[in-house]
Amino acid sequence: AQSVAQPEDQVNVAEGNPLTVKCTYSVSGNPYLFWYVQYPNRGLQFLLKYITGDNLVKGSYGFEAEFNKSQTSFHLKKPSALVSDSALYFCAVRDIDTGFQKLVFGTGTRLLVSP
Amino acid sequence: DADVTQTPRNRITKTGKRIMLECSQTKGHDRMYWYRQDPGLGLRLIYYSFDVKDINKGEISDGYSVSRQAQAKFSLSLESAIPNQTALYFCATSDPGQLNEKLFFGSGTQLSVL
């Protein structure tokens, strides 16, 4: 079965510094990878996706993610963090083993950006 | 107005009670989902529906049932609530036919079973 792992429960970064939220995946075949963000008291919002093509994917709010096939990783990045980026971030992979290609989510990483 | 609306936002109930969580959407999507979120476990799929006549179990459907009353409405029921069903519940929708289809989530229902 397809799966993703988010090895860090929490990431702390100072405002203005670059941030990275890590995700590794395990899939059979081509990976379809996603990042979602959850702000306090809100549902998850789509940030970006990787299907095929360029390894650097750009998304909403200045975020980008780097797909690395050899390391089976799909890390989320931002050059300069904002306090408003503080949220819960989920990596997800589309499970193509079943007839229904559902999304399988990681356990989430809480990002705290300090002023 | 939100595209995916969940009611209630918060609910406290007692063990053994029947509870219904409701979800409605204005996005015109055929696919609807119910997830639960638990700290440290991420989101897990409870049920999903591809259209009004198509209901499918997800990975943790035991103790839950659903009803798809219309394309826009998908409700989740706990027939006899138990404390380990305390969680944050999300409804979501998606537009079918694309491998890169993305989910649109409601704001969630925080359920506490005492």
mmCIF file with all atom_site columns, C-alpha atoms in Angstrom:
data_model
loop_
_atom_site.group_PDB
_atom_site.id
_atom_site.type_symbol
_atom_site.label_atom_id
_atom_site.label_alt_id
_atom_site.label_comp_id
_atom_site.label_asym_id
_atom_site.label_entity_id
_atom_site.label_seq_id
_atom_site.pdbx_PDB_ins_code
_atom_site.Cartn_x
_atom_site.Cartn_y
_atom_site.Cartn_z
_atom_site.occupancy
_atom_site.B_iso_or_equiv
_atom_site.pdbx_formal_charge
_atom_site.auth_seq_id
_atom_site.auth_comp_id
_atom_site.auth_asym_id
_atom_site.auth_atom_id
_atom_site.pdbx_PDB_model_num
ATOM 1   C CA . ALA A 1 1   ? 0.000   0.000  0.000   1.00 0.00 ? 1   ALA A CA 1
ATOM 2   C CA . GLN A 1 2   ? 1.039   3.560  -0.607  1.00 0.00 ? 2   GLN A CA 1
ATOM 3   C CA . SER A 1 3   ? 2.103   5.598  2.399   1.00 0.00 ? 3   SER A CA 1
ATOM 4   C CA . VAL A 1 4   ? 3.773   8.818  3.460   1.00 0.00 ? 4   VAL A CA 1
ATOM 5   C CA . ALA A 1 5   ? 5.810   9.607  6.548   1.00 0.00 ? 5   ALA A CA 1
ATOM 6   C CA . GLN A 1 6   ? 6.311   12.946 8.201   1.00 0.00 ? 6   GLN A CA 1
ATOM 7   C CA . PRO A 1 7   ? 9.200   12.408 10.597  1.00 0.00 ? 7   PRO A CA 1
ATOM 8   C CA . GLU A 1 8   ? 8.814   15.668 12.539  1.00 0.00 ? 8   GLU A CA 1
ATOM 9   C CA . ASP A 1 9   ? 5.856   16.381 14.790  1.00 0.00 ? 9   ASP A CA 1
ATOM 10  C CA . GLN A 1 10  ? 6.842   20.037 14.992  1.00 0.00 ? 10  GLN A CA 1
ATOM 11  C CA . VAL A 1 11  ? 9.148   22.428 13.188  1.00 0.00 ? 11  VAL A CA 1
ATOM 12  C CA . ASN A 1 12  ? 10.176  25.744 14.713  1.00 0.00 ? 12  ASN A CA 1
ATOM 13  C CA . VAL A 1 13  ? 11.583  28.560 12.617  1.00 0.00 ? 13  VAL A CA 1
ATOM 14  C CA . ALA A 1 14  ? 12.090  32.290 13.041  1.00 0.00 ? 14  ALA A CA 1
ATOM 15  C CA . GLU A 1 15  ? 10.259  34.689 10.785  1.00 0.00 ? 15  GLU A CA 1
ATOM 16  C CA . GLY A 1 16  ? 12.286  35.515 7.708   1.00 0.00 ? 16  GLY A CA 1
ATOM 17  C CA . ASN A 1 17  ? 14.266  32.280 7.786   1.00 0.00 ? 17  ASN A CA 1
ATOM 18  C CA . PRO A 1 18  ? 13.793  29.506 5.261   1.00 0.00 ? 18  PRO A CA 1
ATOM 19  C CA . LEU A 1 19  ? 11.616  26.592 6.295   1.00 0.00 ? 19  LEU A CA 1
ATOM 20  C CA . THR A 1 20  ? 11.458  22.931 5.353   1.00 0.00 ? 20  THR A CA 1
ATOM 21  C CA . VAL A 1 21  ? 8.775   20.425 6.310   1.00 0.00 ? 21  VAL A CA 1
ATOM 22  C CA . LYS A 1 22  ? 9.820   16.883 5.495   1.00 0.00 ? 22  LYS A CA 1
ATOM 23  C CA . CYS A 1 23  ? 7.870   14.096 3.824   1.00 0.00 ? 23  CYS A CA 1
ATOM 24  C CA . THR A 1 24  ? 8.978   10.726 2.493   1.00 0.00 ? 24  THR A CA 1
ATOM 25  C CA . TYR A 1 25  ? 6.811   8.388  0.498   1.00 0.00 ? 25  TYR A CA 1
ATOM 26  C CA . SER A 1 26  ? 6.452   4.721  -0.327  1.00 0.00 ? 26  SER A CA 1
ATOM 27  C CA . VAL A 1 27  ? 4.593   3.843  -3.507  1.00 0.00 ? 27  VAL A CA 1
ATOM 28  C CA . SER A 1 28  ? 4.472   1.230  -6.191  1.00 0.00 ? 28  SER A CA 1
ATOM 29  C CA . GLY A 1 29  ? 4.616   2.915  -9.537  1.00 0.00 ? 29  GLY A CA 1
ATOM 30  C CA . ASN A 1 30  ? 4.525   6.633  -10.155 1.00 0.00 ? 30  ASN A CA 1
ATOM 31  C CA . PRO A 1 31  ? 3.794   8.788  -7.119  1.00 0.00 ? 31  PRO A CA 1
ATOM 32  C CA . TYR A 1 32  ? 1.039   11.384 -7.000  1.00 0.00 ? 32  TYR A CA 1
ATOM 33  C CA . LEU A 1 33  ? 1.929   13.603 -4.056  1.00 0.00 ? 33  LEU A CA 1
ATOM 34  C CA . PHE A 1 34  ? 0.172   16.478 -2.342  1.00 0.00 ? 34  PHE A CA 1
ATOM 35  C CA . TRP A 1 35  ? 0.602   18.997 0.439   1.00 0.00 ? 35  TRP A CA 1
ATOM 36  C CA . TYR A 1 36  ? -2.316  20.371 2.438   1.00 0.00 ? 36  TYR A CA 1
ATOM 37  C CA . VAL A 1 37  ? -2.326  22.995 5.184   1.00 0.00 ? 37  VAL A CA 1
ATOM 38  C CA . GLN A 1 38  ? -4.689  23.304 8.119   1.00 0.00 ? 38  GLN A CA 1
ATOM 39  C CA . TYR A 1 39  ? -5.013  26.665 9.832   1.00 0.00 ? 39  TYR A CA 1
ATOM 40  C CA . PRO A 1 40  ? -6.572  26.834 13.315  1.00 0.00 ? 40  PRO A CA 1
ATOM 41  C CA . ASN A 1 41  ? -10.301 26.096 13.322  1.00 0.00 ? 41  ASN A CA 1
ATOM 42  C CA . ARG A 1 42  ? -10.311 25.486 9.598   1.00 0.00 ? 42  ARG A CA 1
ATOM 43  C CA . GLY A 1 43  ? -10.452 22.507 7.277   1.00 0.00 ? 43  GLY A CA 1
ATOM 44  C CA . LEU A 1 44  ? -7.504  21.424 5.207   1.00 0.00 ? 44  LEU A CA 1
ATOM 45  C CA . GLN A 1 45  ? -6.607  23.501 2.171   1.00 0.00 ? 45  GLN A CA 1
ATOM 46  C CA . PHE A 1 46  ? -4.755  22.305 -0.899  1.00 0.00 ? 46  PHE A CA 1
ATOM 47  C CA . LEU A 1 47  ? -1.257  23.788 -1.282  1.00 0.00 ? 47  LEU A CA 1
ATOM 48  C CA . LEU A 1 48  ? 0.363   21.994 -4.188  1.00 0.00 ? 48  LEU A CA 1
ATOM 49  C CA . LYS A 1 49  ? 0.715   18.708 -6.015  1.00 0.00 ? 49  LYS A CA 1
ATOM 50  C CA . TYR A 1 50  ? 3.273   16.680 -7.919  1.00 0.00 ? 50  TYR A CA 1
ATOM 51  C CA . ILE A 1 51  ? 2.086   14.469 -10.748 1.00 0.00 ? 51  ILE A CA 1
ATOM 52  C CA . THR A 1 52  ? 4.851   14.470 -13.353 1.00 0.00 ? 52  THR A CA 1
ATOM 53  C CA . GLY A 1 53  ? 7.279   16.952 -14.785 1.00 0.00 ? 53  GLY A CA 1
ATOM 54  C CA . ASP A 1 54  ? 9.523   19.407 -12.989 1.00 0.00 ? 54  ASP A CA 1
ATOM 55  C CA . ASN A 1 55  ? 10.871  18.242 -9.670  1.00 0.00 ? 55  ASN A CA 1
ATOM 56  C CA . LEU A 1 56  ? 10.285  21.658 -8.127  1.00 0.00 ? 56  LEU A CA 1
ATOM 57  C CA . VAL A 1 57  ? 6.584   22.333 -7.736  1.00 0.00 ? 57  VAL A CA 1
ATOM 58  C CA . LYS A 1 58  ? 5.267   25.768 -6.863  1.00 0.00 ? 58  LYS A CA 1
ATOM 59  C CA . GLY A 1 59  ? 2.084   26.232 -4.891  1.00 0.00 ? 59  GLY A CA 1
ATOM 60  C CA . SER A 1 60  ? -0.003  28.679 -2.939  1.00 0.00 ? 60  SER A CA 1
ATOM 61  C CA . TYR A 1 61  ? 1.244   31.293 -0.438  1.00 0.00 ? 61  TYR A CA 1
ATOM 62  C CA . GLY A 1 62  ? 4.827   31.138 -1.739  1.00 0.00 ? 62  GLY A CA 1
ATOM 63  C CA . PHE A 1 63  ? 5.339   27.488 -0.878  1.00 0.00 ? 63  PHE A CA 1
ATOM 64  C CA . GLU A 1 64  ? 7.149   25.022 -3.087  1.00 0.00 ? 64  GLU A CA 1
ATOM 65  C CA . ALA A 1 65  ? 8.039   21.371 -2.833  1.00 0.00 ? 65  ALA A CA 1
ATOM 66  C CA . GLU A 1 66  ? 10.951  19.410 -4.178  1.00 0.00 ? 66  GLU A CA 1
ATOM 67  C CA . PHE A 1 67  ? 10.345  15.929 -5.499  1.00 0.00 ? 67  PHE A CA 1
ATOM 68  C CA . ASN A 1 68  ? 13.381  13.653 -5.141  1.00 0.00 ? 68  ASN A CA 1
ATOM 69  C CA . LYS A 1 69  ? 12.883  10.213 -6.617  1.00 0.00 ? 69  LYS A CA 1
ATOM 70  C CA . SER A 1 70  ? 16.186  8.744  -5.413  1.00 0.00 ? 70  SER A CA 1
ATOM 71  C CA . GLN A 1 71  ? 15.456  9.774  -1.820  1.00 0.00 ? 71  GLN A CA 1
ATOM 72  C CA . THR A 1 72  ? 11.693  9.146  -2.126  1.00 0.00 ? 72  THR A CA 1
ATOM 73  C CA . SER A 1 73  ? 11.073  12.540 -0.612  1.00 0.00 ? 73  SER A CA 1
ATOM 74  C CA . PHE A 1 74  ? 8.719   15.425 -1.231  1.00 0.00 ? 74  PHE A CA 1
ATOM 75  C CA . HIS A 1 75  ? 9.783   18.169 1.172   1.00 0.00 ? 75  HIS A CA 1
ATOM 76  C CA . LEU A 1 76  ? 7.800   21.374 1.498   1.00 0.00 ? 76  LEU A CA 1
ATOM 77  C CA . LYS A 1 77  ? 9.834   24.580 1.459   1.00 0.00 ? 77  LYS A CA 1
ATOM 78  C CA . LYS A 1 78  ? 9.541   28.325 1.659   1.00 0.00 ? 78  LYS A CA 1
ATOM 79  C CA . PRO A 1 79  ? 12.431  30.773 1.300   1.00 0.00 ? 79  PRO A CA 1
ATOM 80  C CA . SER A 1 80  ? 11.229  33.190 3.973   1.00 0.00 ? 80  SER A CA 1
ATOM 81  C CA . ALA A 1 81  ? 8.780   32.145 6.683   1.00 0.00 ? 81  ALA A CA 1
ATOM 82  C CA . LEU A 1 82  ? 5.956   34.326 7.938   1.00 0.00 ? 82  LEU A CA 1
ATOM 83  C CA . VAL A 1 83  ? 4.272   34.149 11.328  1.00 0.00 ? 83  VAL A CA 1
ATOM 84  C CA . SER A 1 84  ? 1.035   33.559 9.443   1.00 0.00 ? 84  SER A CA 1
ATOM 85  C CA . ASP A 1 85  ? 2.496   30.321 8.035   1.00 0.00 ? 85  ASP A CA 1
ATOM 86  C CA . SER A 1 86  ? 2.097   28.760 11.468  1.00 0.00 ? 86  SER A CA 1
ATOM 87  C CA . ALA A 1 87  ? -0.258  25.836 10.894  1.00 0.00 ? 87  ALA A CA 1
ATOM 88  C CA . LEU A 1 88  ? -0.498  22.067 10.598  1.00 0.00 ? 88  LEU A CA 1
ATOM 89  C CA . TYR A 1 89  ? 0.864   20.652 7.357   1.00 0.00 ? 89  TYR A CA 1
ATOM 90  C CA . PHE A 1 90  ? -0.075  17.303 5.840   1.00 0.00 ? 90  PHE A CA 1
ATOM 91  C CA . CYS A 1 91  ? 1.657   15.387 3.118   1.00 0.00 ? 91  CYS A CA 1
ATOM 92  C CA . ALA A 1 92  ? -0.523  12.962 1.153   1.00 0.00 ? 92  ALA A CA 1
ATOM 93  C CA . VAL A 1 93  ? -0.147  10.354 -1.580  1.00 0.00 ? 93  VAL A CA 1
ATOM 94  C CA . ARG A 1 94  ? -2.726  8.954  -3.893  1.00 0.00 ? 94  ARG A CA 1
ATOM 95  C CA . ASP A 1 95  ? -3.224  5.249  -3.296  1.00 0.00 ? 95  ASP A CA 1
ATOM 96  C CA . ILE A 1 96  ? -3.468  3.619  -6.708  1.00 0.00 ? 96  ILE A CA 1
ATOM 97  C CA . ASP A 1 97  ? -3.486  0.059  -5.423  1.00 0.00 ? 97  ASP A CA 1
ATOM 98  C CA . THR A 1 98  ? -7.249  0.082  -5.005  1.00 0.00 ? 98  THR A CA 1
ATOM 99  C CA . GLY A 1 99  ? -9.886  0.781  -7.589  1.00 0.00 ? 99  GLY A CA 1
ATOM 100 C CA . PHE A 1 100 ? -10.651 3.968  -5.744  1.00 0.00 ? 100 PHE A CA 1
ATOM 101 C CA . GLN A 1 101 ? -7.622  6.179  -5.764  1.00 0.00 ? 101 GLN A CA 1
ATOM 102 C CA . LYS A 1 102 ? -8.023  7.630  -2.328  1.00 0.00 ? 102 LYS A CA 1
ATOM 103 C CA . LEU A 1 103 ? -5.626  9.992  -0.652  1.00 0.00 ? 103 LEU A CA 1
ATOM 104 C CA . VAL A 1 104 ? -3.506  8.620  2.168   1.00 0.00 ? 104 VAL A CA 1
ATOM 105 C CA . PHE A 1 105 ? -2.414  11.313 4.595   1.00 0.00 ? 105 PHE A CA 1
ATOM 106 C CA . GLY A 1 106 ? 0.647   11.578 6.778   1.00 0.00 ? 106 GLY A CA 1
ATOM 107 C CA . THR A 1 107 ? 0.385   12.288 10.483  1.00 0.00 ? 107 THR A CA 1
ATOM 108 C CA . GLY A 1 108 ? 0.983   16.004 10.080  1.00 0.00 ? 108 GLY A CA 1
ATOM 109 C CA . THR A 1 109 ? 3.728   18.433 11.089  1.00 0.00 ? 109 THR A CA 1
ATOM 110 C CA . ARG A 1 110 ? 3.019   21.504 13.138  1.00 0.00 ? 110 ARG A CA 1
ATOM 111 C CA . LEU A 1 111 ? 4.943   24.549 11.941  1.00 0.00 ? 111 LEU A CA 1
ATOM 112 C CA . LEU A 1 112 ? 5.554   27.336 14.435  1.00 0.00 ? 112 LEU A CA 1
ATOM 113 C CA . VAL A 1 113 ? 7.030   30.567 13.105  1.00 0.00 ? 113 VAL A CA 1
ATOM 114 C CA . SER A 1 114 ? 8.219   32.924 15.800  1.00 0.00 ? 114 SER A CA 1
ATOM 115 C CA . PRO A 1 115 ? 8.347   36.705 15.324  1.00 0.00 ? 115 PRO A CA 1
ATOM 116 C CA . ASP B 2 1   ? -20.465 31.443 2.254   1.00 0.00 ? 1   ASP B CA 1
ATOM 117 C CA . ALA B 2 2   ? -18.342 28.339 2.600   1.00 0.00 ? 2   ALA B CA 1
ATOM 118 C CA . ASP B 2 3   ? -18.437 25.857 -0.260  1.00 0.00 ? 3   ASP B CA 1
ATOM 119 C CA . VAL B 2 4   ? -18.481 22.889 2.133   1.00 0.00 ? 4   VAL B CA 1
ATOM 120 C CA . THR B 2 5   ? -20.513 23.429 5.291   1.00 0.00 ? 5   THR B CA 1
ATOM 121 C CA . GLN B 2 6   ? -20.530 21.155 8.295   1.00 0.00 ? 6   GLN B CA 1
ATOM 122 C CA . THR B 2 7   ? -22.990 21.258 11.187  1.00 0.00 ? 7   THR B CA 1
ATOM 123 C CA . PRO B 2 8   ? -22.662 21.356 14.085  1.00 0.00 ? 8   PRO B CA 1
ATOM 124 C CA . ARG B 2 9   ? -19.205 22.868 14.660  1.00 0.00 ? 9   ARG B CA 1
ATOM 125 C CA . ASN B 2 10  ? -18.976 21.364 18.108  1.00 0.00 ? 10  ASN B CA 1
ATOM 126 C CA . ARG B 2 11  ? -20.918 18.628 19.862  1.00 0.00 ? 11  ARG B CA 1
ATOM 127 C CA . ILE B 2 12  ? -20.670 17.018 23.254  1.00 0.00 ? 12  ILE B CA 1
ATOM 128 C CA . THR B 2 13  ? -22.617 13.841 23.809  1.00 0.00 ? 13  THR B CA 1
ATOM 129 C CA . LYS B 2 14  ? -22.796 10.860 26.102  1.00 0.00 ? 14  LYS B CA 1
ATOM 130 C CA . THR B 2 15  ? -21.843 7.269  25.519  1.00 0.00 ? 15  THR B CA 1
ATOM 131 C CA . GLY B 2 16  ? -24.625 5.320  23.811  1.00 0.00 ? 16  GLY B CA 1
ATOM 132 C CA . LYS B 2 17  ? -26.319 8.305  22.188  1.00 0.00 ? 17  LYS B CA 1
ATOM 133 C CA . ARG B 2 18  ? -27.026 8.497  18.469  1.00 0.00 ? 18  ARG B CA 1
ATOM 134 C CA . ILE B 2 19  ? -25.374 11.416 16.747  1.00 0.00 ? 19  ILE B CA 1
ATOM 135 C CA . MET B 2 20  ? -25.656 12.788 13.240  1.00 0.00 ? 20  MET B CA 1
ATOM 136 C CA . LEU B 2 21  ? -23.140 15.096 11.623  1.00 0.00 ? 21  LEU B CA 1
ATOM 137 C CA . GLU B 2 22  ? -24.251 16.884 8.511   1.00 0.00 ? 22  GLU B CA 1
ATOM 138 C CA . CYS B 2 23  ? -22.412 18.127 5.464   1.00 0.00 ? 23  CYS B CA 1
ATOM 139 C CA . SER B 2 24  ? -23.647 20.160 2.533   1.00 0.00 ? 24  SER B CA 1
ATOM 140 C CA . GLN B 2 25  ? -21.773 21.532 -0.452  1.00 0.00 ? 25  GLN B CA 1
ATOM 141 C CA . THR B 2 26  ? -22.348 24.099 -3.156  1.00 0.00 ? 26  THR B CA 1
ATOM 142 C CA . LYS B 2 27  ? -19.440 23.065 -5.379  1.00 0.00 ? 27  LYS B CA 1
ATOM 143 C CA . GLY B 2 28  ? -21.527 20.721 -7.500  1.00 0.00 ? 28  GLY B CA 1
ATOM 144 C CA . HIS B 2 29  ? -19.099 17.850 -6.891  1.00 0.00 ? 29  HIS B CA 1
ATOM 145 C CA . ASP B 2 30  ? -20.260 14.271 -7.142  1.00 0.00 ? 30  ASP B CA 1
ATOM 146 C CA . ARG B 2 31  ? -17.690 12.846 -4.727  1.00 0.00 ? 31  ARG B CA 1
ATOM 147 C CA . MET B 2 32  ? -18.013 13.340 -1.002  1.00 0.00 ? 32  MET B CA 1
ATOM 148 C CA . TYR B 2 33  ? -16.000 11.967 1.910   1.00 0.00 ? 33  TYR B CA 1
ATOM 149 C CA . TRP B 2 34  ? -15.977 11.741 5.681   1.00 0.00 ? 34  TRP B CA 1
ATOM 150 C CA . TYR B 2 35  ? -12.652 11.747 7.514   1.00 0.00 ? 35  TYR B CA 1
ATOM 151 C CA . ARG B 2 36  ? -11.726 11.798 11.153  1.00 0.00 ? 36  ARG B CA 1
ATOM 152 C CA . GLN B 2 37  ? -8.627  13.486 12.493  1.00 0.00 ? 37  GLN B CA 1
ATOM 153 C CA . ASP B 2 38  ? -6.864  12.321 15.632  1.00 0.00 ? 38  ASP B CA 1
ATOM 154 C CA . PRO B 2 39  ? -3.675  13.849 17.025  1.00 0.00 ? 39  PRO B CA 1
ATOM 155 C CA . GLY B 2 40  ? -0.663  11.921 15.818  1.00 0.00 ? 40  GLY B CA 1
ATOM 156 C CA . LEU B 2 41  ? -2.702  9.827  13.405  1.00 0.00 ? 41  LEU B CA 1
ATOM 157 C CA . GLY B 2 42  ? -3.493  12.298 10.663  1.00 0.00 ? 42  GLY B CA 1
ATOM 158 C CA . LEU B 2 43  ? -6.705  11.899 8.697   1.00 0.00 ? 43  LEU B CA 1
ATOM 159 C CA . ARG B 2 44  ? -8.400  8.575  8.199   1.00 0.00 ? 44  ARG B CA 1
ATOM 160 C CA . LEU B 2 45  ? -11.193 7.860  5.750   1.00 0.00 ? 45  LEU B CA 1
ATOM 161 C CA . ILE B 2 46  ? -14.498 6.683  7.229   1.00 0.00 ? 46  ILE B CA 1
ATOM 162 C CA . TYR B 2 47  ? -16.852 6.572  4.221   1.00 0.00 ? 47  TYR B CA 1
ATOM 163 C CA . TYR B 2 48  ? -16.964 7.949  0.719   1.00 0.00 ? 48  TYR B CA 1
ATOM 164 C CA . SER B 2 49  ? -19.609 8.378  -1.929  1.00 0.00 ? 49  SER B CA 1
ATOM 165 C CA . PHE B 2 50  ? -19.179 8.849  -5.656  1.00 0.00 ? 50  PHE B CA 1
ATOM 166 C CA . ASP B 2 51  ? -22.808 9.704  -6.262  1.00 0.00 ? 51  ASP B CA 1
ATOM 167 C CA . VAL B 2 52  ? -26.189 9.445  -4.563  1.00 0.00 ? 52  VAL B CA 1
ATOM 168 C CA . LYS B 2 53  ? -26.442 5.706  -5.182  1.00 0.00 ? 53  LYS B CA 1
ATOM 169 C CA . ASP B 2 54  ? -22.822 4.857  -4.458  1.00 0.00 ? 54  ASP B CA 1
ATOM 170 C CA . ILE B 2 55  ? -21.655 4.505  -0.844  1.00 0.00 ? 55  ILE B CA 1
ATOM 171 C CA . ASN B 2 56  ? -18.405 2.846  0.146   1.00 0.00 ? 56  ASN B CA 1
ATOM 172 C CA . LYS B 2 57  ? -16.642 2.022  3.378   1.00 0.00 ? 57  LYS B CA 1
ATOM 173 C CA . GLY B 2 58  ? -13.297 3.574  4.105   1.00 0.00 ? 58  GLY B CA 1
ATOM 174 C CA . GLU B 2 59  ? -10.574 2.274  6.369   1.00 0.00 ? 59  GLU B CA 1
ATOM 175 C CA . ILE B 2 60  ? -12.373 2.859  9.697   1.00 0.00 ? 60  ILE B CA 1
ATOM 176 C CA . SER B 2 61  ? -16.106 2.498  9.050   1.00 0.00 ? 61  SER B CA 1
ATOM 177 C CA . ASP B 2 62  ? -17.004 0.339  12.065  1.00 0.00 ? 62  ASP B CA 1
ATOM 178 C CA . GLY B 2 63  ? -19.424 2.151  14.357  1.00 0.00 ? 63  GLY B CA 1
ATOM 179 C CA . TYR B 2 64  ? -20.412 4.661  11.678  1.00 0.00 ? 64  TYR B CA 1
ATOM 180 C CA . SER B 2 65  ? -23.038 4.881  8.955   1.00 0.00 ? 65  SER B CA 1
ATOM 181 C CA . VAL B 2 66  ? -23.724 7.445  6.257   1.00 0.00 ? 66  VAL B CA 1
ATOM 182 C CA . SER B 2 67  ? -26.546 8.716  4.116   1.00 0.00 ? 67  SER B CA 1
ATOM 183 C CA . ARG B 2 68  ? -26.266 10.555 0.810   1.00 0.00 ? 68  ARG B CA 1
ATOM 184 C CA . GLN B 2 69  ? -29.568 12.377 0.681   1.00 0.00 ? 69  GLN B CA 1
ATOM 185 C CA . ALA B 2 70  ? -28.753 14.351 -2.454  1.00 0.00 ? 70  ALA B CA 1
ATOM 186 C CA . GLN B 2 71  ? -25.736 15.276 -4.515  1.00 0.00 ? 71  GLN B CA 1
ATOM 187 C CA . ALA B 2 72  ? -25.116 18.162 -2.149  1.00 0.00 ? 72  ALA B CA 1
ATOM 188 C CA . LYS B 2 73  ? -25.742 16.418 1.191   1.00 0.00 ? 73  LYS B CA 1
ATOM 189 C CA . PHE B 2 74  ? -23.807 13.672 2.950   1.00 0.00 ? 74  PHE B CA 1
ATOM 190 C CA . SER B 2 75  ? -24.430 12.901 6.609   1.00 0.00 ? 75  SER B CA 1
ATOM 191 C CA . LEU B 2 76  ? -22.463 10.765 9.038   1.00 0.00 ? 76  LEU B CA 1
ATOM 192 C CA . SER B 2 77  ? -24.131 8.942  11.925  1.00 0.00 ? 77  SER B CA 1
ATOM 193 C CA . LEU B 2 78  ? -22.764 7.354  15.041  1.00 0.00 ? 78  LEU B CA 1
ATOM 194 C CA . GLU B 2 79  ? -25.442 4.855  16.021  1.00 0.00 ? 79  GLU B CA 1
ATOM 195 C CA . SER B 2 80  ? -24.207 4.423  19.581  1.00 0.00 ? 80  SER B CA 1
ATOM 196 C CA . ALA B 2 81  ? -21.388 6.800  20.389  1.00 0.00 ? 81  ALA B CA 1
ATOM 197 C CA . ILE B 2 82  ? -18.394 5.640  22.393  1.00 0.00 ? 82  ILE B CA 1
ATOM 198 C CA . PRO B 2 83  ? -15.547 7.700  23.901  1.00 0.00 ? 83  PRO B CA 1
ATOM 199 C CA . ASN B 2 84  ? -12.931 6.606  21.373  1.00 0.00 ? 84  ASN B CA 1
ATOM 200 C CA . GLN B 2 85  ? -15.025 8.273  18.697  1.00 0.00 ? 85  GLN B CA 1
ATOM 201 C CA . THR B 2 86  ? -14.036 11.597 20.202  1.00 0.00 ? 86  THR B CA 1
ATOM 202 C CA . ALA B 2 87  ? -12.272 13.316 17.306  1.00 0.00 ? 87  ALA B CA 1
ATOM 203 C CA . LEU B 2 88  ? -12.388 16.102 14.754  1.00 0.00 ? 88  LEU B CA 1
ATOM 204 C CA . TYR B 2 89  ? -14.547 15.083 11.803  1.00 0.00 ? 89  TYR B CA 1
ATOM 205 C CA . PHE B 2 90  ? -14.165 16.521 8.334   1.00 0.00 ? 90  PHE B CA 1
ATOM 206 C CA . CYS B 2 91  ? -16.353 16.339 5.294   1.00 0.00 ? 91  CYS B CA 1
ATOM 207 C CA . ALA B 2 92  ? -14.704 16.830 1.911   1.00 0.00 ? 92  ALA B CA 1
ATOM 208 C CA . THR B 2 93  ? -15.639 16.910 -1.751  1.00 0.00 ? 93  THR B CA 1
ATOM 209 C CA . SER B 2 94  ? -13.777 16.429 -5.000  1.00 0.00 ? 94  SER B CA 1
ATOM 210 C CA . ASP B 2 95  ? -14.325 16.638 -8.709  1.00 0.00 ? 95  ASP B CA 1
ATOM 211 C CA . PRO B 2 96  ? -13.865 13.233 -10.322 1.00 0.00 ? 96  PRO B CA 1
ATOM 212 C CA . GLY B 2 97  ? -11.985 12.160 -13.378 1.00 0.00 ? 97  GLY B CA 1
ATOM 213 C CA . GLN B 2 98  ? -8.576  13.568 -12.653 1.00 0.00 ? 98  GLN B CA 1
ATOM 214 C CA . LEU B 2 99  ? -5.591  11.935 -11.041 1.00 0.00 ? 99  LEU B CA 1
ATOM 215 C CA . ASN B 2 100 ? -4.661  15.302 -9.636  1.00 0.00 ? 100 ASN B CA 1
ATOM 216 C CA . GLU B 2 101 ? -8.099  15.953 -8.191  1.00 0.00 ? 101 GLU B CA 1
ATOM 217 C CA . LYS B 2 102 ? -7.899  17.863 -4.979  1.00 0.00 ? 102 LYS B CA 1
ATOM 218 C CA . LEU B 2 103 ? -10.125 17.702 -1.952  1.00 0.00 ? 103 LEU B CA 1
ATOM 219 C CA . PHE B 2 104 ? -12.136 20.623 -0.619  1.00 0.00 ? 104 PHE B CA 1
ATOM 220 C CA . PHE B 2 105 ? -12.743 20.414 3.113   1.00 0.00 ? 105 PHE B CA 1
ATOM 221 C CA . GLY B 2 106 ? -15.328 21.789 5.473   1.00 0.00 ? 106 GLY B CA 1
ATOM 222 C CA . SER B 2 107 ? -14.262 23.469 8.706   1.00 0.00 ? 107 SER B CA 1
ATOM 223 C CA . GLY B 2 108 ? -14.814 20.356 10.760  1.00 0.00 ? 108 GLY B CA 1
ATOM 224 C CA . THR B 2 109 ? -16.993 19.138 13.619  1.00 0.00 ? 109 THR B CA 1
ATOM 225 C CA . GLN B 2 110 ? -15.336 18.602 16.986  1.00 0.00 ? 110 GLN B CA 1
ATOM 226 C CA . LEU B 2 111 ? -17.145 15.711 18.649  1.00 0.00 ? 111 LEU B CA 1
ATOM 227 C CA . SER B 2 112 ? -16.619 14.770 22.266  1.00 0.00 ? 112 SER B CA 1
ATOM 228 C CA . VAL B 2 113 ? -18.158 11.584 23.635  1.00 0.00 ? 113 VAL B CA 1
ATOM 229 C CA . LEU B 2 114 ? -18.226 11.446 27.426  1.00 0.00 ? 114 LEU B CA 1
#
